[in-house]
Coordinates of C-alpha atoms in Angstrom, one line a residue:
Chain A
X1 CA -67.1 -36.7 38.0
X2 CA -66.2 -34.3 35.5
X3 CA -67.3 -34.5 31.6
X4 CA -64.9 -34.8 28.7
X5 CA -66.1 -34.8 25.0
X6 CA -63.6 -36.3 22.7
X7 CA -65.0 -35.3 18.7
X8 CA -64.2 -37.4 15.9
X9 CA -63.2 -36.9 12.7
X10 CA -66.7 -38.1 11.1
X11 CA -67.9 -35.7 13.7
X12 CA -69.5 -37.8 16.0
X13 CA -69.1 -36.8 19.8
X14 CA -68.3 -39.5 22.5
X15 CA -68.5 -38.2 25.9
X16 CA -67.2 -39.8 28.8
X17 CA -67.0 -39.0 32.8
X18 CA -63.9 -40.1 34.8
X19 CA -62.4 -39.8 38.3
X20 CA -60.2 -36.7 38.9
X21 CA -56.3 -37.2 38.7
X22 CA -56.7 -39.7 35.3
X23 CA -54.6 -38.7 32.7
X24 CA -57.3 -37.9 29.7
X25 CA -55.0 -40.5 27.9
X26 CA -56.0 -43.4 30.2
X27 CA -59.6 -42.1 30.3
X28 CA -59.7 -42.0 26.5
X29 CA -58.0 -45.6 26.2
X30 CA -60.6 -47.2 28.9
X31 CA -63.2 -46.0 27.3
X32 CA -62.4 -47.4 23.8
X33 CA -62.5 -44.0 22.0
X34 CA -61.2 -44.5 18.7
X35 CA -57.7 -42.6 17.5
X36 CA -56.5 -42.1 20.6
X37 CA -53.6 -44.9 21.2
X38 CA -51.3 -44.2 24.0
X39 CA -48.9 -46.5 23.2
X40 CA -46.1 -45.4 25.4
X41 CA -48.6 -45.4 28.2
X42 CA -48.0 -41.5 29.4
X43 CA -44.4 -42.0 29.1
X44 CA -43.9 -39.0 26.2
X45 CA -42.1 -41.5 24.2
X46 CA -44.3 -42.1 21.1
X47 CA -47.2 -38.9 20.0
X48 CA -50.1 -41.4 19.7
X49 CA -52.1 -39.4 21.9
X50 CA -52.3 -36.4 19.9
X51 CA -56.0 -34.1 20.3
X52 CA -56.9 -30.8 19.0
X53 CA -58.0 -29.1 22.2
X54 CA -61.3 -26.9 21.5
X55 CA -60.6 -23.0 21.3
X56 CA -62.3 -22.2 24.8
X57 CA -60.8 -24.6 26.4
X58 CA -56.8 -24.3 25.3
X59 CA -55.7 -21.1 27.4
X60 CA -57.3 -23.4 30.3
X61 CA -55.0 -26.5 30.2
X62 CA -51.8 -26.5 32.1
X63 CA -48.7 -24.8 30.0
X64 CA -46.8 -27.6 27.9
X65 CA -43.6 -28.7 29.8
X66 CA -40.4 -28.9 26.7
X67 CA -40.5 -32.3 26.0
X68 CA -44.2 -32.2 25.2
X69 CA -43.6 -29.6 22.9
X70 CA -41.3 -31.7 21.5
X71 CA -43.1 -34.5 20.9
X72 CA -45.6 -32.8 18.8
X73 CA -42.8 -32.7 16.7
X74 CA -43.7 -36.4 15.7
X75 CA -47.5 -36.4 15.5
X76 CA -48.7 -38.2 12.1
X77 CA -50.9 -35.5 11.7
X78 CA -49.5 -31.6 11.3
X79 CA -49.8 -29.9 15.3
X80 CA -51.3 -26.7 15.4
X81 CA -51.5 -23.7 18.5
X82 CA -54.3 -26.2 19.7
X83 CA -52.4 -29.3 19.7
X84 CA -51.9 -31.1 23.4
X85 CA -50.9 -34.5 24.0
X86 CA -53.4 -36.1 26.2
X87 CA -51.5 -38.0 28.2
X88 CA -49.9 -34.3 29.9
X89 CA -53.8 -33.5 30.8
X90 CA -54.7 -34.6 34.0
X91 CA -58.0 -34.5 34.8
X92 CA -59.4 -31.4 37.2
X93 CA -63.0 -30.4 38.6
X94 CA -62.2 -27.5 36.5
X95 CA -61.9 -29.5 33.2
X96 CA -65.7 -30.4 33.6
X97 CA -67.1 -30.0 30.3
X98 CA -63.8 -30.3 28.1
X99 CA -64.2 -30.5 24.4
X100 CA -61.2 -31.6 22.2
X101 CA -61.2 -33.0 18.7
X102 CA -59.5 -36.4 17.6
X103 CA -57.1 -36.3 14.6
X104 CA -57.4 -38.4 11.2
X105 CA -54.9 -40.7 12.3
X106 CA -52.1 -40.9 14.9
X107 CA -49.4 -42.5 13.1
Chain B
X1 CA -71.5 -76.6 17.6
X2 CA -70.1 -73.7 20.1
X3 CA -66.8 -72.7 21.0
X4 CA -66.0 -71.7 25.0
X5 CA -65.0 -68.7 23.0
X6 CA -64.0 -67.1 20.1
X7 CA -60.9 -66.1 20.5
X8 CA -58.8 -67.6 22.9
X9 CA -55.4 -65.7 24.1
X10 CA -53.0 -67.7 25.8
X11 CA -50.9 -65.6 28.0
X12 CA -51.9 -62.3 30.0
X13 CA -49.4 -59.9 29.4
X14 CA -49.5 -56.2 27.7
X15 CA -49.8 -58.0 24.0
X16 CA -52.9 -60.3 25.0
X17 CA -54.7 -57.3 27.1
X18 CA -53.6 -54.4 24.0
X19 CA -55.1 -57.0 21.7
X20 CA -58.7 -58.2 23.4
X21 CA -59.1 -53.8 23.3
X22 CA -58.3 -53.4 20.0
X23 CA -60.7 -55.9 18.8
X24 CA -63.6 -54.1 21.0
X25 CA -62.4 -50.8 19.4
X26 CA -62.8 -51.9 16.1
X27 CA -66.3 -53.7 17.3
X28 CA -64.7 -56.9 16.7
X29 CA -68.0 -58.8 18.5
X30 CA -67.2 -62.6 19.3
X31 CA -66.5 -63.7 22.5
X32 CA -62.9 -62.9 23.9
X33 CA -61.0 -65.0 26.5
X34 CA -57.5 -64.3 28.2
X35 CA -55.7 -67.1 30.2
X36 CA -52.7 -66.0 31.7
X37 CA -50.4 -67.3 34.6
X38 CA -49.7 -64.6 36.6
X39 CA -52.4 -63.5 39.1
X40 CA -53.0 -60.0 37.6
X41 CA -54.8 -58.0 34.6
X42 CA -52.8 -57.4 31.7
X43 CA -50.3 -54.7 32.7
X44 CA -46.9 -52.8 31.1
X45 CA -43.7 -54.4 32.6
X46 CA -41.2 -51.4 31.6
X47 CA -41.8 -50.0 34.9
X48 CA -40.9 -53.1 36.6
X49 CA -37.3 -52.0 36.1
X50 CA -38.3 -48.5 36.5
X51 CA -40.6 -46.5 38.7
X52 CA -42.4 -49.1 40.5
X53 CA -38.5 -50.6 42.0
X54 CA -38.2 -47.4 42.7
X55 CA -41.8 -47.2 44.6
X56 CA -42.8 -44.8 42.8
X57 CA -46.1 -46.0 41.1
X58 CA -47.8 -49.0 42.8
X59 CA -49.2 -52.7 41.0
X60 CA -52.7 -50.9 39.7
X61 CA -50.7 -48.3 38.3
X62 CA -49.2 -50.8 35.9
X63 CA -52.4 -52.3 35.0
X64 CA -53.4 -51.1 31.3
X65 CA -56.6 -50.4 32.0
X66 CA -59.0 -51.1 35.1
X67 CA -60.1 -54.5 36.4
X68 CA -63.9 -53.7 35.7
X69 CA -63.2 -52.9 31.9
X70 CA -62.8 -55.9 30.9
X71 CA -66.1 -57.1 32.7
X72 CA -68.0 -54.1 30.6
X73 CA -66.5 -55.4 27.5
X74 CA -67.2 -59.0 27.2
X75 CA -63.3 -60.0 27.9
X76 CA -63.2 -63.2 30.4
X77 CA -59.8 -62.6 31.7
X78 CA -58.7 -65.8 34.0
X79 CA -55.9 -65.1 35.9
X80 CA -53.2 -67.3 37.8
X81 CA -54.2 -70.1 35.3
X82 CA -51.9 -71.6 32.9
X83 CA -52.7 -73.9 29.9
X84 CA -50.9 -77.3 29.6
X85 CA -51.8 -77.9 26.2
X86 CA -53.4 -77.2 22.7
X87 CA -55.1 -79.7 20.9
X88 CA -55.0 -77.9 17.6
X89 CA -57.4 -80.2 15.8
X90 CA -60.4 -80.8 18.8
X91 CA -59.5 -77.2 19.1
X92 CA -59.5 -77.2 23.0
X93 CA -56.6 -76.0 25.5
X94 CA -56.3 -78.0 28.9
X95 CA -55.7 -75.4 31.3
X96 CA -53.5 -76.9 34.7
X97 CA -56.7 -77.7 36.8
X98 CA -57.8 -80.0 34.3
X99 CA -60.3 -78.0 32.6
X100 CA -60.8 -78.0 28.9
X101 CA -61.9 -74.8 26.8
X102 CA -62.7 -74.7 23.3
X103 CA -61.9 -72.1 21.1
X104 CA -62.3 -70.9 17.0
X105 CA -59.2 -68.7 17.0
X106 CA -56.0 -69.4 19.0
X107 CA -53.3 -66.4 20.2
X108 CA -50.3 -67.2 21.8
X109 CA -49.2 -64.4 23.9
X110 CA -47.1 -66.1 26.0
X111 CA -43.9 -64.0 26.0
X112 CA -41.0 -65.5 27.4
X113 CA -38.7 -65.9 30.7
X114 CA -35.9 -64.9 31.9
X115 CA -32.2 -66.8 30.8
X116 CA -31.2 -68.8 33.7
X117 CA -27.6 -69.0 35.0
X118 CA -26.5 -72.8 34.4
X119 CA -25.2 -73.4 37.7
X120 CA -28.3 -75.5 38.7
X121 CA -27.6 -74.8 42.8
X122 CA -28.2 -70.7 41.6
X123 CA -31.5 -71.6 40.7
X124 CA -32.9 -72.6 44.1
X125 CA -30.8 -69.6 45.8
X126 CA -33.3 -67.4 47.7
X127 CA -30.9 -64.2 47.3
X128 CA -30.7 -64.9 43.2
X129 CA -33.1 -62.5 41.2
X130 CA -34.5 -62.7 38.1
X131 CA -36.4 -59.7 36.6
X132 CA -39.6 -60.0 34.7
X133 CA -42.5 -60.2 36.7
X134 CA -44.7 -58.1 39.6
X135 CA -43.5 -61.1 41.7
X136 CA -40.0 -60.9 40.8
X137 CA -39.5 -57.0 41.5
X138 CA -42.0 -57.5 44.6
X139 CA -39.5 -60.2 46.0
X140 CA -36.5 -58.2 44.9
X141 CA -38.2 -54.8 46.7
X142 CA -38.3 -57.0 50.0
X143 CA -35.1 -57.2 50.1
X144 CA -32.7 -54.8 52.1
X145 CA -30.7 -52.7 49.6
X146 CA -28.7 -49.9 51.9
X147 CA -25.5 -50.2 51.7
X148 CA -25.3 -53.9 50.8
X149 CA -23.8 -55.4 47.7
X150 CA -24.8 -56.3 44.7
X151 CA -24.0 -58.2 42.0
X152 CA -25.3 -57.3 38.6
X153 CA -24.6 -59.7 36.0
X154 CA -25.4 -58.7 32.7
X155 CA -25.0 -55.6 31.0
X156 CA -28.2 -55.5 28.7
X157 CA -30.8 -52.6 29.3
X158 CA -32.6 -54.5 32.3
X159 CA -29.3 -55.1 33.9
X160 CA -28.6 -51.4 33.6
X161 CA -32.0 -50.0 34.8
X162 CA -31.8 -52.3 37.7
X163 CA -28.5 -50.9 38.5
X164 CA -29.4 -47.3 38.4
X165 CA -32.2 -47.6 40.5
X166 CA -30.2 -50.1 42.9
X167 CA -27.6 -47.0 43.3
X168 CA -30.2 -44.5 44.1
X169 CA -31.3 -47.0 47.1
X170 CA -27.7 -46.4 48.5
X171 CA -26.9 -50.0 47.2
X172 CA -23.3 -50.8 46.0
X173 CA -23.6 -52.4 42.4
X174 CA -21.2 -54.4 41.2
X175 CA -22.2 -54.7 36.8
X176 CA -20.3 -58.1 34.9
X177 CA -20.6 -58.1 31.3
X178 CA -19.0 -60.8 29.5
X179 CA -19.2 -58.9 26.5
X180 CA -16.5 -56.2 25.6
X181 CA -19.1 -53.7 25.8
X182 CA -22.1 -52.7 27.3
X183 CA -25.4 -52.9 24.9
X184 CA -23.6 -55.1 22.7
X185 CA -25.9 -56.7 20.8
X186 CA -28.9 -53.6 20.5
X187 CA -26.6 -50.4 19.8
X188 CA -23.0 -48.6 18.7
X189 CA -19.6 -48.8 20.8
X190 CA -20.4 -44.9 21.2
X191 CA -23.5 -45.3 22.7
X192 CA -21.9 -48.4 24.8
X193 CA -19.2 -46.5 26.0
X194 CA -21.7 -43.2 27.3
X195 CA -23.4 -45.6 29.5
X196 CA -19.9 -47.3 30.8
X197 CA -19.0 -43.9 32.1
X198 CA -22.5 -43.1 33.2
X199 CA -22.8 -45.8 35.5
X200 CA -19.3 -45.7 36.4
X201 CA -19.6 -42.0 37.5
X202 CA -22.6 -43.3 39.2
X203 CA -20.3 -44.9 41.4
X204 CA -21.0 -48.3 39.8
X205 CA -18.0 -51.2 39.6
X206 CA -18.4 -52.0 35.7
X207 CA -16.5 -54.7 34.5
X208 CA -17.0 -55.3 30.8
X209 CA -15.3 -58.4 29.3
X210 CA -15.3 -60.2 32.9
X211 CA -17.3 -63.5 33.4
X212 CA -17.8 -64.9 36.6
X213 CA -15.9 -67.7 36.8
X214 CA -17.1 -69.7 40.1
X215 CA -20.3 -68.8 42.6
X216 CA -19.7 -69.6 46.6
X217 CA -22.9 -70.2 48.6
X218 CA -23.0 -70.1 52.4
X219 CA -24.9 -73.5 54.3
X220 CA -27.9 -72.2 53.7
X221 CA -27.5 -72.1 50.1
X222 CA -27.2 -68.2 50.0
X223 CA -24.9 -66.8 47.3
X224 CA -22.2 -65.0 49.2
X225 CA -19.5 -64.5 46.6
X226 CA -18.9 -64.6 43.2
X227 CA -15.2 -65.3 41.7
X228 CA -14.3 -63.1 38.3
X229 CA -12.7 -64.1 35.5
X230 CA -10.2 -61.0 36.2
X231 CA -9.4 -63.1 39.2
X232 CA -11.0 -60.6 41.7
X233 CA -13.6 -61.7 44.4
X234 CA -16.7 -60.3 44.8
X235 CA -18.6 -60.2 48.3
X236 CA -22.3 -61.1 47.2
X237 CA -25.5 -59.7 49.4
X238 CA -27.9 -60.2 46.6
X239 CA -27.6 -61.6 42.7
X240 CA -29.2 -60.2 40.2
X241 CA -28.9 -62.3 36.8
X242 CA -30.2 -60.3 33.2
X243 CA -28.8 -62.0 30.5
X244 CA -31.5 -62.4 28.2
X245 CA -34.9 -63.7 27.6
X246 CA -36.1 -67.4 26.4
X247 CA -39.5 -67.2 24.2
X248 CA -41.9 -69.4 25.8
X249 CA -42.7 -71.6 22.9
X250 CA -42.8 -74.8 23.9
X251 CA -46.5 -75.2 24.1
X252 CA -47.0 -74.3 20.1
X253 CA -44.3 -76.5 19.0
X254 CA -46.0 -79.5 21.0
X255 CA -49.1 -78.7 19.6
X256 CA -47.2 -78.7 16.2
X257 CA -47.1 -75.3 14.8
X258 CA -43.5 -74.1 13.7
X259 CA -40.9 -72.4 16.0
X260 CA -37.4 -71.5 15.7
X261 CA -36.5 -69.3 18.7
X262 CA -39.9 -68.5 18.9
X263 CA -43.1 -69.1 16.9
X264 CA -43.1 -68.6 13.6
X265 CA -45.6 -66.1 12.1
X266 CA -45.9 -63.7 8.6
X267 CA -46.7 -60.1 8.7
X268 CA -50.2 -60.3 10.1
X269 CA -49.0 -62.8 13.4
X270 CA -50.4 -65.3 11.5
X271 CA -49.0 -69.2 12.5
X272 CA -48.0 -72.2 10.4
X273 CA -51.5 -73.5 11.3
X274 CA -54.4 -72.2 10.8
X275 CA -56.7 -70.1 12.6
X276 CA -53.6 -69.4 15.3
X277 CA -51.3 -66.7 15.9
X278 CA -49.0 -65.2 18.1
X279 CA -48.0 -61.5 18.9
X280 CA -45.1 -60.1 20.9
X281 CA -42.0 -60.9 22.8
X282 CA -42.6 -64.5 21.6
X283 CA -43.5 -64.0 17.9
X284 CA -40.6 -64.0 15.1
X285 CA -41.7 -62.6 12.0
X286 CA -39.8 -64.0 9.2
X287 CA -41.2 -61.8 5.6
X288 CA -39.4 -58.9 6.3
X289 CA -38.7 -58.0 2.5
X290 CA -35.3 -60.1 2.6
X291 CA -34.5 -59.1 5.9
X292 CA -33.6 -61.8 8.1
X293 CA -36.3 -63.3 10.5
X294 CA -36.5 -61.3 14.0
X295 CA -38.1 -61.6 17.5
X296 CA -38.3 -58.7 19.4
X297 CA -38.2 -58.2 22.9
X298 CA -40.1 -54.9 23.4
X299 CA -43.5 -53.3 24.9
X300 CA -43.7 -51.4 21.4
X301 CA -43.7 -54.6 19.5
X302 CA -46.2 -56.3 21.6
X303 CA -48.6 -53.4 21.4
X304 CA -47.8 -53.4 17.2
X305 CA -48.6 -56.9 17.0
X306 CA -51.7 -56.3 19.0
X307 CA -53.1 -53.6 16.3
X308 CA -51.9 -55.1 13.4
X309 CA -53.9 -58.8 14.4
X310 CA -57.1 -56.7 15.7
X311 CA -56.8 -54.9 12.0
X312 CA -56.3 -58.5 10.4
X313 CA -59.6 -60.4 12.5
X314 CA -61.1 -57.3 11.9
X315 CA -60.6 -58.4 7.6
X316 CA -58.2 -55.3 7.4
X317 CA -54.7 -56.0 5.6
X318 CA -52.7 -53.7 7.5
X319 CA -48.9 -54.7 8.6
X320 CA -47.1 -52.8 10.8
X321 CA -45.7 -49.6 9.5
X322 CA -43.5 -47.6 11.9
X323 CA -39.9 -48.7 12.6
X324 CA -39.5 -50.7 15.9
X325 CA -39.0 -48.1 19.2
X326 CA -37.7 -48.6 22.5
X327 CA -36.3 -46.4 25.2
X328 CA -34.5 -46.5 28.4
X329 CA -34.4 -44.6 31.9
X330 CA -31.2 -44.6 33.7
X331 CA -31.0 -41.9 36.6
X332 CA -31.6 -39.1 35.1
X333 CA -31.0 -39.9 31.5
X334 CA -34.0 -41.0 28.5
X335 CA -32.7 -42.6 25.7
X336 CA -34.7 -43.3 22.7
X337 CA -34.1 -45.3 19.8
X338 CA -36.4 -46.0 17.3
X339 CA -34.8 -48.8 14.1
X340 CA -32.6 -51.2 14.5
X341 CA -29.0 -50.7 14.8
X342 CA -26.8 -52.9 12.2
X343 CA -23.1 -53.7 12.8
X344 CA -21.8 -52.1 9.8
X345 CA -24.0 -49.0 9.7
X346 CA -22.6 -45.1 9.2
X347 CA -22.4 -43.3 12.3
X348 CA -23.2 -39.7 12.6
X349 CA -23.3 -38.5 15.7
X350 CA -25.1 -35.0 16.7
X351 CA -23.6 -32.8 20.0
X352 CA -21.7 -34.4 22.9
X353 CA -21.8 -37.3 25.4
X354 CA -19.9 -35.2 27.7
X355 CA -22.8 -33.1 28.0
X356 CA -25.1 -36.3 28.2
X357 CA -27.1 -34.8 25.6
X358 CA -26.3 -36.3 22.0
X359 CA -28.0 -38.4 19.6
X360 CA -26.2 -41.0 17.3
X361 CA -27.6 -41.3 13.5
X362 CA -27.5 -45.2 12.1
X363 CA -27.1 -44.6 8.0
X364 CA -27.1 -47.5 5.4
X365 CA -26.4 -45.9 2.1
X366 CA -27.2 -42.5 2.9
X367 CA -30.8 -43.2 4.3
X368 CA -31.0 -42.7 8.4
X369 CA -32.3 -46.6 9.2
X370 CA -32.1 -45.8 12.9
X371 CA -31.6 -43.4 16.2
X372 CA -29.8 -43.5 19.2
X373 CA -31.4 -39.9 21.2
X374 CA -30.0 -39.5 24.9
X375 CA -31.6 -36.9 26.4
X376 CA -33.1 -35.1 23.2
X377 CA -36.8 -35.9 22.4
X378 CA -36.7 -33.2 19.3
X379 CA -33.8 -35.3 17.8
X380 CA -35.3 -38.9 18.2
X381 CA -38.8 -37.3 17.1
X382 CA -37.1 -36.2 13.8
X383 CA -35.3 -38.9 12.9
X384 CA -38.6 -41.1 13.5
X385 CA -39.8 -39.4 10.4
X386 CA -37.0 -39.4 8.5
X387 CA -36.8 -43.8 9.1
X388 CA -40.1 -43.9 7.9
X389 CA -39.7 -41.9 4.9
X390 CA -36.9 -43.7 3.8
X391 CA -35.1 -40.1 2.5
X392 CA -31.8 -39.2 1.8
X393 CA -30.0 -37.3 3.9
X394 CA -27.0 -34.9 4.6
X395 CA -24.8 -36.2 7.2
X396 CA -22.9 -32.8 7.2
X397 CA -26.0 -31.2 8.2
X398 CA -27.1 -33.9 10.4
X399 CA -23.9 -33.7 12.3
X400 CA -24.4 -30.1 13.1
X401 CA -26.0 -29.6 16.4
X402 CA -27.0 -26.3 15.7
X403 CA -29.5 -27.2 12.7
X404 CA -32.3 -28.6 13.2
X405 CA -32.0 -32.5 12.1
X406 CA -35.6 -32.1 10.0
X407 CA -33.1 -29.9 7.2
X408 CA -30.6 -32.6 7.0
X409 CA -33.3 -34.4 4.6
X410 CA -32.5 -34.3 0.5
X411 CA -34.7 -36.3 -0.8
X412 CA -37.2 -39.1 -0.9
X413 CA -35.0 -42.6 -2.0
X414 CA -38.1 -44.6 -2.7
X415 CA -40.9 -44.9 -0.9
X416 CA -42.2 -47.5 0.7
X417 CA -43.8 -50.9 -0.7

């Protein structure tokens, strides 16, 4: 099962292993990591899933689809180039070892 | 002496399971107990009407999170048991097998049911479908839908789901609103009318301001035709009846805690007694800064309610900050609205229904309070900001499609107490 690192603001790292074709959303939500909220449940209706996706790693994730890029219109905290919305990322053998960081807040 | 647990949720929906993780996320350590009727996890029900009639996404799709989680995290989850009653001062529930449980804190998440038709022969009609559970869609999904007619009475956004998915099955859908318009009661006649010619395009028979006036059941007790109030008959294969939703709060106002068309609680879910609250579809907040009291039906408000009581059990004073949010799917249309739409609020509406691509702006003194978005996620993400702030705003520039809605704000009117 492939390995995701999810980095919080205080800097602490919580890493967490989940079946292939999970959207890093759900994984994220199951495993109780704190600031990521899903609230829409994958349904790119409310930006509560926002992460900062790890330099190596960005060029790596499937291309954003329109409305994703839209919806990091409405992220409480300021997108950058490394902004992804978890809930778009579904989870690969290839992803094994996948760093992002969580924001301050998501709303 | 020890409780069974403490924290007791009563009711197993998306508000009770959103609630028992927030607490764990916020290490929230006593002991955590959901009791809920149906014979399932928590899940999300917007699907119901959605994806998973359309077969699409199967039951453990729907579940919030995995059967095992709430094993790992000390959540008892009992499902297919219902409680008959709360003694609020022994504080103990009697579930319906007789069992008693204890409890220090009380949550009612008990949601709420579908209107019934008053015709009391409807209710035991086996082709007569109510929508709000797995079971009801399951039973619904058994049911042959090409080419056979149905009749959709109610024009709210279940109602209106339902019927788009029914026409993608190859169904004919007959839609009665006894209201003027569609939507009546949630959004603007513009709005109302897109989804009128939507449907209608659609090849669904809408009839707005039409009642039906009589049902006719076959021997077996089958509807098989429904009479309208525009004097027209209606061959009937199936019946599908959303008109609304009762809050299930019965149970709290025999135990004595207040209701009024739902249970009464403050900002932080908290009750009329203490130690007990309630969150979602069945809690009516009534200190909304002068507003007037209001219960919301919604999956956003469940999951708001969930946070904001985890936060306040958790001895953080945080109500809920973002404006209510909702959307719809209907064929191949998304709306989004986020606010709440008020009769005698300023339009402004942003590019064209015809091209089933507009948003409509809800202003009250120049501030947006609300946003209708069909088929424009950069419009309904902008305006989510600009509710929250609270700002000014130029509804010139806010009527131009070709700007960006984020420049129609002037100024900050106040912010936020």
């Amino acid at each position: 099962m492939p390995e995701v690192t999810f980095t919080q603001p205080s800097g602490e790292r919580i890493t967490v292993s989940a079946d292939v074709g999970r959207s890093l959303m759900k994984v994220a939500v199951e495993n109780l990591v704190p600031g990521i909220v899903g609230e829409c449940g994958g349904d790119l209706s409310c930006a509560t899933c926002h992460v900062f996706v790890d330099v190596p790693w960005v060029a790596k994730l499937p291309p954003m689809t329109a409305e994703e890029e839209q919806m990091l219109d409405v992220t409480a905290e300021e997108p950058t180039a490394a902004s992804r919305l978890c809930c778009q990322i579904t989870l690969t053998e290839d992803l094994d070892g996948l760093s992002l960081h969580v924001p301050e807040t998501q709303r | 002496m020890t409780a069974d647990s403490d924290l007791l949720i009563i009711g197993g929906g998306q508000a009770a399971g959103e609630l028992a993780a927030a607490l764990r996320s916020r290490d929230w350590g006593g002991s955590i107990a959901i009791v809920g009727e149906e014979d399932h996890v928590p899940y999300t029900r917007p699907p119901l009407s959605k994806a998973y009639l359309r077969g699409e996404v199967e039951a453990a799709d729907l579940y919030l999170r995995r059967p095992d989680f709430y094993d790992r995290h000390g959540i008892a989850v009992s499902a297919g048991v219902a409680v008959a009653d709360v003694d609020l001062e022994a504080q103990t529930v009697t579930l319906d097998d007789g069992r008693v449980r204890t409890w220090r804190k009380l949550v009612f998440a008990t949601g709420g049911r579908p209107r019934r038709l008053p015709d009391s022969i409807l209710r035991s009609a086996p082709n007569v479908h109510y929508i709000r559970t797995l079971a009801d869609v399951d039973r619904l999904k058994a049911v042959r839908t090409d080419g056979a007619s149905f009749v959709v009475v109610g024009g709210g956004y279940v109602g209106l789901e339902i019927a788009s998915v029914l026409r993608s099955l190859d169904a004919q859908v007959t839609l009665v609103e006894a209201a003027v318009r569609l939507l009546g009661r949630v959004t603007s006649p513009v709005v109302s009318e897109f989804f009128r010619r939507l449907h209608r395009d659609r090849g669904v028979d809408v009839r707005v301001g039409t009642a039906v006036v009589e049902y006719q059941y076959s021997d077996a007790g089958n509807v098989i035709g429904a009479v309208l109030s525009d004097g027209s008959r209606i061959a009937v294969d199936q019946l599908l009846v959303g008109i609304g939703m009762v809050p299930n709060d019965e149970l709290a106002a025999r135990a004595g805690i207040d209701v009024d068309g739902g249970i009464l609680v403050d900002r932080f879910c908290r009750t009329s007694a203490n130690d007990v609250f309630a969150v979602g579809d069945v809690a009516k907040v009534t200190d909304l800064d002068g507003e007037p009291p209001r219960r919301l039906e919604s999956m956003p408000n469940a999951v708001s309610h969930a946070r904001v009581l985890a936060d306040y059990l958790s001895g953080v004073e945080q109500p809920a900050v973002d404006p209510p949010w909702f959307w719809s799917d209907q064929y191949d249309i998304k709306l989004q609205s986020a606010g709440l739409v008020v009769p005698d609020d300023e339009l402004v509406i942003r590019g064209n229904p015809d091209e089933r691509r507009f948003s409509v702006l809800y202003l009250r003194d120049g501030v947006v309070t609300a946003v209708d978005a069909i088929g424009s996620r950069a419009d309904y993400a902008a305006a989510r900001k600009l509710i929250a702030q609270r700002v000014l705003v130029d509804a010139g520039i806010a009527a131009d499609p070709g700007r960006r809605l984020l420049e129609a704000a002037l100024a900050s009117a106040g912010t936020t107490d």
